[in-house]
Coordinates of C-alpha atoms in Angstrom, one line a residue:
M1 CA 2.2 -7.5 -3.5
R2 CA 5.0 -9.8 -4.6
S3 CA 8.4 -8.2 -4.9
P4 CA 10.3 -8.7 -8.2
L5 CA 13.4 -9.3 -6.0
L6 CA 12.0 -12.7 -5.1
D7 CA 13.3 -13.8 -8.5
L8 CA 16.9 -13.2 -7.4
P9 CA 19.0 -16.4 -6.9
A10 CA 18.4 -18.3 -3.6
A11 CA 15.5 -16.0 -2.5
V12 CA 13.1 -17.7 -0.1
E13 CA 9.8 -15.8 0.5
A14 CA 8.9 -14.8 4.1
D15 CA 5.5 -15.6 5.5
G16 CA 2.9 -14.0 7.7
L17 CA 3.1 -10.2 7.9
D18 CA 6.2 -10.1 5.8
A19 CA 4.9 -12.2 2.9
G20 CA 5.8 -10.8 -0.5
V21 CA 9.5 -10.2 0.1
A22 CA 12.4 -12.5 0.8
A23 CA 13.0 -14.0 4.3
H24 CA 16.6 -14.7 3.2
Y25 CA 18.8 -15.3 0.1
G26 CA 20.5 -18.4 1.3
S27 CA 21.9 -17.5 4.8
D28 CA 20.3 -14.9 7.1
L29 CA 23.3 -15.0 9.4
R30 CA 25.7 -14.2 6.6
E31 CA 23.3 -11.5 5.5
Q32 CA 23.2 -10.0 9.0
R33 CA 27.0 -9.8 9.1
A34 CA 27.0 -8.0 5.7
L35 CA 24.5 -5.4 7.0
V36 CA 26.6 -4.9 10.1
R37 CA 29.6 -4.2 7.9
G38 CA 27.4 -1.6 6.1
E39 CA 27.0 -3.6 2.9
G40 CA 23.9 -4.4 0.9
Y41 CA 20.2 -3.6 1.3
V42 CA 16.9 -5.1 2.6
D43 CA 13.8 -5.2 0.4
L44 CA 10.9 -3.8 2.4
S45 CA 8.6 -3.2 -0.5
H46 CA 5.8 -5.1 1.2
R47 CA 5.3 -2.1 3.6
D48 CA 2.6 0.4 2.8
V49 CA 3.5 3.9 1.6
V50 CA 1.3 7.0 2.1
T51 CA 1.9 10.6 1.0
I52 CA 0.5 13.7 2.7
S53 CA 0.9 16.9 0.7
G54 CA -0.5 20.5 0.9
P55 CA 0.7 23.7 2.7
D56 CA -1.0 22.7 6.0
R57 CA 0.4 19.2 6.2
L58 CA 3.0 19.8 9.0
T59 CA 0.7 21.9 11.3
W60 CA -2.1 19.4 10.7
L61 CA 0.1 16.4 11.6
H62 CA 1.4 18.3 14.6
A63 CA -2.1 18.7 15.9
L64 CA -3.1 15.0 15.3
T65 CA 0.0 13.0 16.2
T66 CA 2.3 12.4 19.1
Q67 CA 5.2 14.1 17.3
Y68 CA 6.4 17.7 16.9
F69 CA 5.9 18.5 13.2
E70 CA 5.8 22.3 13.2
G71 CA 9.0 23.5 11.6
L72 CA 10.1 20.1 10.5
Q73 CA 13.0 20.6 8.0
A74 CA 13.0 19.0 4.6
G75 CA 15.0 15.7 4.7
T76 CA 14.6 15.2 8.5
S77 CA 13.2 11.9 9.4
T78 CA 10.6 11.3 12.2
T79 CA 8.5 8.7 13.9
A80 CA 4.9 9.5 14.9
L81 CA 2.0 7.7 16.5
L82 CA -1.7 8.0 16.5
L83 CA -3.4 7.2 19.8
S84 CA -6.9 6.4 20.9
P85 CA -8.6 8.8 23.3
T86 CA -7.4 6.6 26.1
G87 CA -3.8 6.6 24.9
H88 CA -3.5 3.2 23.2
V89 CA -1.4 3.0 20.1
E90 CA -3.6 2.7 17.0
H91 CA -1.0 3.6 14.2
A92 CA 2.8 3.9 14.0
M93 CA 4.3 5.7 11.0
Y94 CA 7.8 6.6 9.9
G95 CA 8.6 9.2 7.3
V96 CA 10.4 12.2 5.9
D97 CA 9.3 15.5 4.4
D98 CA 10.7 16.7 1.1
G99 CA 9.6 20.3 1.4
E100 CA 6.3 19.7 -0.4
T101 CA 5.1 16.2 0.7
F102 CA 5.4 14.1 3.8
W103 CA 6.3 10.5 2.8
L104 CA 5.5 7.8 5.4
H105 CA 5.6 4.1 5.6
T106 CA 3.7 1.8 7.9
E107 CA 3.0 -1.9 8.4
P108 CA 1.8 -4.1 5.5
G109 CA -1.9 -3.7 5.1
A110 CA -2.2 -0.8 7.5
A111 CA -2.5 2.1 5.0
A112 CA -6.2 1.7 4.2
A113 CA -7.3 2.2 7.8
L114 CA -4.8 4.9 8.4
V115 CA -5.8 6.9 5.3
E116 CA -9.5 6.5 6.1
W117 CA -9.0 7.9 9.6
L118 CA -6.8 10.7 8.4
Q119 CA -9.4 11.7 5.7
K120 CA -12.0 12.1 8.4
M121 CA -9.8 14.6 10.2
V122 CA -9.0 17.0 7.3
F123 CA -11.9 19.4 7.8
M124 CA -10.7 22.8 6.4
S125 CA -7.0 22.0 6.4
R126 CA -5.2 22.2 3.0
V127 CA -3.9 18.6 2.9
E128 CA -4.1 15.8 0.4
I129 CA -3.7 12.2 1.5
A130 CA -2.9 9.3 -0.8
D131 CA -2.1 5.6 -0.4
V132 CA 0.6 5.1 -3.0
T133 CA 1.7 1.6 -2.0
D134 CA 1.0 0.3 -5.6
R135 CA 3.4 2.9 -7.0
F136 CA 6.2 3.3 -4.5
A137 CA 8.4 0.9 -2.5
I138 CA 10.8 1.0 0.4
V139 CA 14.4 -0.3 0.5
W140 CA 16.5 -0.2 3.7
R141 CA 20.2 0.5 3.5
P142 CA 22.7 0.3 6.4
G143 CA 24.9 3.3 7.1
A144 CA 24.4 7.0 6.6
A145 CA 22.0 8.4 4.0
P146 CA 23.7 10.0 1.0
A147 CA 23.3 13.7 0.5
E148 CA 21.7 13.2 -2.9
G149 CA 19.7 10.5 -4.6
P150 CA 16.2 9.0 -4.1
L151 CA 14.1 10.3 -1.3
T152 CA 15.5 8.9 1.9
R153 CA 14.7 8.8 5.6
S154 CA 17.9 8.9 7.6
G155 CA 18.0 6.4 10.4
G156 CA 18.8 7.7 13.9
D157 CA 16.1 5.4 15.2
S158 CA 16.2 2.9 12.3
L159 CA 19.0 0.5 13.2
G160 CA 21.7 2.8 12.0
G161 CA 20.5 2.9 8.5
Y162 CA 18.0 4.7 6.3
E163 CA 15.0 4.0 4.0
V164 CA 14.8 4.8 0.3
F165 CA 11.4 5.6 -1.2
L166 CA 11.5 4.8 -5.0
P167 CA 9.0 4.0 -7.8
R168 CA 8.2 0.3 -7.9
E169 CA 9.3 0.0 -11.5
E170 CA 12.8 1.1 -10.4
L171 CA 13.2 -1.5 -7.7
S172 CA 15.0 -4.1 -9.7
A173 CA 17.4 -1.6 -11.3
Y174 CA 18.1 0.0 -7.9
A175 CA 18.9 -3.4 -6.4
E176 CA 21.4 -4.2 -9.1
L177 CA 23.6 -1.3 -7.9
A178 CA 22.9 -1.7 -4.1
G179 CA 25.2 -4.6 -3.2
P180 CA 24.3 -8.0 -1.8
P181 CA 20.6 -8.5 -0.9
A182 CA 19.6 -9.4 2.7
G183 CA 16.2 -10.7 3.7
V184 CA 13.8 -9.6 6.4
W185 CA 15.1 -12.3 8.8
A186 CA 18.4 -10.5 9.0
Y187 CA 16.7 -7.1 9.3
E188 CA 14.4 -8.4 12.1
A189 CA 17.3 -9.8 14.0
L190 CA 19.1 -6.4 14.0
R191 CA 15.8 -4.7 14.9
I192 CA 15.3 -6.9 17.9
E193 CA 18.9 -6.5 19.0
A194 CA 18.3 -2.7 18.8
G195 CA 15.2 -3.0 20.9
H196 CA 12.9 -1.3 18.4
P197 CA 9.3 -2.5 18.8
R198 CA 7.2 -3.2 15.7
F199 CA 3.6 -2.2 15.8
G200 CA 1.2 -5.1 15.5
L201 CA 3.9 -7.6 16.4
D202 CA 5.4 -6.3 19.7
T203 CA 2.2 -4.5 20.6
D204 CA -1.4 -5.3 21.4
E205 CA -4.6 -3.3 21.6
R206 CA -3.8 -2.2 25.1
A207 CA -0.3 -0.9 24.4
I208 CA 0.6 2.6 25.4
P209 CA 3.8 4.4 24.2
N210 CA 5.3 4.5 27.7
E211 CA 5.5 0.7 27.8
L212 CA 7.4 0.4 24.5
G213 CA 10.3 2.9 24.7
W214 CA 8.6 5.3 22.3
L215 CA 8.8 8.4 24.5
G216 CA 11.3 10.8 23.0
V217 CA 11.3 8.7 19.8
G218 CA 7.7 8.7 18.5
V219 CA 6.3 10.9 21.3
H220 CA 7.5 14.4 21.8
L221 CA 7.1 15.4 25.4
N222 CA 7.1 19.1 24.9
K223 CA 4.2 19.8 22.6
G224 CA 0.6 20.7 22.9
C225 CA -2.5 18.6 23.1
Y226 CA -3.1 15.5 20.9
R227 CA -5.5 12.7 21.2
G228 CA -4.4 10.3 24.0
Q229 CA -2.0 12.8 25.6
E230 CA -3.6 12.7 29.0
T231 CA -2.7 9.0 29.4
V232 CA 0.8 9.4 28.2
A233 CA 1.5 12.4 30.4
R234 CA -0.1 10.8 33.5
V235 CA 2.0 7.7 33.2
H236 CA 5.1 9.7 32.5
N237 CA 4.5 12.0 35.5
L238 CA 3.7 9.2 37.9
G239 CA 6.0 6.6 36.5
R240 CA 5.6 2.8 36.5
P241 CA 3.9 2.0 33.2
P242 CA 1.7 -1.1 33.5
R243 CA 4.0 -3.2 31.3
R244 CA 7.5 -2.9 29.9
L245 CA 9.3 -4.1 26.8
V246 CA 12.2 -6.5 27.3
R247 CA 14.7 -8.3 25.2
L248 CA 14.8 -12.0 25.9
H249 CA 17.8 -14.1 25.4
L250 CA 16.4 -17.6 24.7
D251 CA 17.8 -21.0 25.5
G252 CA 19.5 -22.0 22.3
S253 CA 19.2 -25.7 22.9
V254 CA 15.6 -25.6 21.5
D255 CA 15.5 -25.8 17.7
H256 CA 12.5 -23.6 17.2
L257 CA 11.8 -19.9 17.7
P258 CA 8.8 -18.9 19.7
Q259 CA 6.0 -17.3 17.6
H260 CA 4.1 -14.1 18.1
G261 CA 1.6 -14.5 20.9
Y262 CA 3.4 -17.3 22.8
A263 CA 2.9 -16.9 26.6
V264 CA 5.7 -15.7 28.8
R265 CA 5.5 -17.0 32.3
A266 CA 7.3 -16.5 35.6
G267 CA 6.8 -19.9 37.3
E268 CA 3.2 -20.8 36.8
K269 CA 1.9 -17.3 36.2
Q270 CA 1.6 -15.8 32.8
V271 CA 3.2 -12.3 32.9
G272 CA 3.3 -11.3 29.2
F273 CA 3.6 -12.4 25.6
I274 CA 6.2 -12.8 22.9
G275 CA 6.2 -10.2 20.1
S276 CA 8.8 -11.1 17.6
A277 CA 11.8 -13.5 17.6
A278 CA 14.9 -14.1 15.5
R279 CA 18.3 -15.8 15.4
H280 CA 21.0 -13.2 15.8
H281 CA 24.5 -13.8 14.3
E282 CA 26.2 -13.2 17.7
L283 CA 23.5 -13.3 20.4
G284 CA 21.8 -16.4 19.2
P285 CA 18.0 -16.7 19.6
I286 CA 16.5 -13.4 20.9
A287 CA 13.0 -12.0 21.2
L288 CA 11.0 -9.0 22.2
A289 CA 8.3 -9.4 24.9
L290 CA 5.9 -7.2 26.7
V291 CA 5.7 -8.2 30.3
K292 CA 4.1 -6.9 33.5
R293 CA 6.1 -4.1 35.2
S294 CA 6.1 -6.0 38.5
V295 CA 8.1 -8.9 37.1
D296 CA 11.5 -9.0 38.7
S297 CA 14.0 -8.2 36.0
E298 CA 16.5 -10.8 37.4
V299 CA 14.0 -13.7 37.3
E300 CA 14.3 -16.4 34.7
L301 CA 11.2 -16.6 32.4
Q302 CA 9.7 -19.4 30.4
V303 CA 8.2 -19.1 26.9
V304 CA 5.3 -21.6 26.7
A305 CA 3.0 -22.7 23.8
E306 CA 0.8 -25.8 23.4
D307 CA 2.6 -28.8 21.8
Q308 CA 6.0 -27.0 21.9
P309 CA 8.9 -27.5 24.3
T310 CA 9.1 -24.8 27.0
V311 CA 12.0 -22.3 26.3
T312 CA 13.7 -20.6 29.2
A313 CA 14.8 -17.0 28.8
T314 CA 16.7 -14.3 30.6
Q315 CA 15.7 -10.6 30.5
E316 CA 17.5 -7.5 29.3
L317 CA 15.8 -4.2 30.1
I318 CA 14.6 -2.0 27.3
V319 CA 12.0 0.0 29.2
D320 CA 12.9 0.7 32.9
P321 CA 10.0 -0.6 35.1
E322 CA 10.4 2.6 37.2
V323 CA 10.6 5.0 34.3
G324 CA 8.9 8.4 34.8
L325 CA 9.3 11.8 36.2
H326 CA 8.8 10.5 39.7
V327 CA 12.2 9.0 39.5
R328 CA 14.7 11.5 40.8
A329 CA 18.5 11.4 40.7
R330 CA 20.0 10.2 43.9
L331 CA 22.3 12.8 45.7

């Protein structure tokens, strides 16, 4: 769905998963600096929006997802995952409850499969699920969410900002009052800096929450049974997840950014893959990668793709390779 904000001056459309909104409006580095100062907004209207209403919605979500929904207060944001029976991440969703409806957003194109699965799990619960992507859009703002205004999701885990859910027909009018626009390239650079993985880009079909830093963020460790809990609990109790998310600082002498799926090697051995990459206004080229736990965190890595120059990279830990309850404080 093409955003009307692509008609703003200097807008250049993003491609791939982010097609439909602006990659930048002339300078993604300048736009990053404005966001860091707390100015402007990012058009995320390409993301899918789903509503879940009904008196049983919170207890129902509590039983299905990795998150603690019982007693969730209106206006409180949360992140939740849906896992396979073996603990692999199948859906990631982010949302806020307004007292009557839980509003969530997810990756572009993901709502149809999510809604289909959720509908199968309704049974006798009093809930209603709707894909409202064609009617509602998301805008991200830096800073703290206002006390009043359009429905917002405050951003403790959202790069120090918050999302606004608003009717699509109000998108242009909202943008006129929201300050300078910033594209998704600027937003992605700040996301990678913050170490927040993006489902479908920084994950694969084998990914489990323990590898991605989602414990305590999208996974509540003190709740009852949910699908996939056994895997999450076992890895947490024993420690040492199979892989770990790292931030890579890339050699800036190469004039291209690695793409999703590029191989990450330690010497001649492939040890992982690139998820997402961006040019940061201070850090230079950075990326998120999922690598084997056994890879020495001090070793220099190489990002390799056919017909492209090899890019060297140093690692910065996001997920500790030894994370888990087996790790005890040293006396």
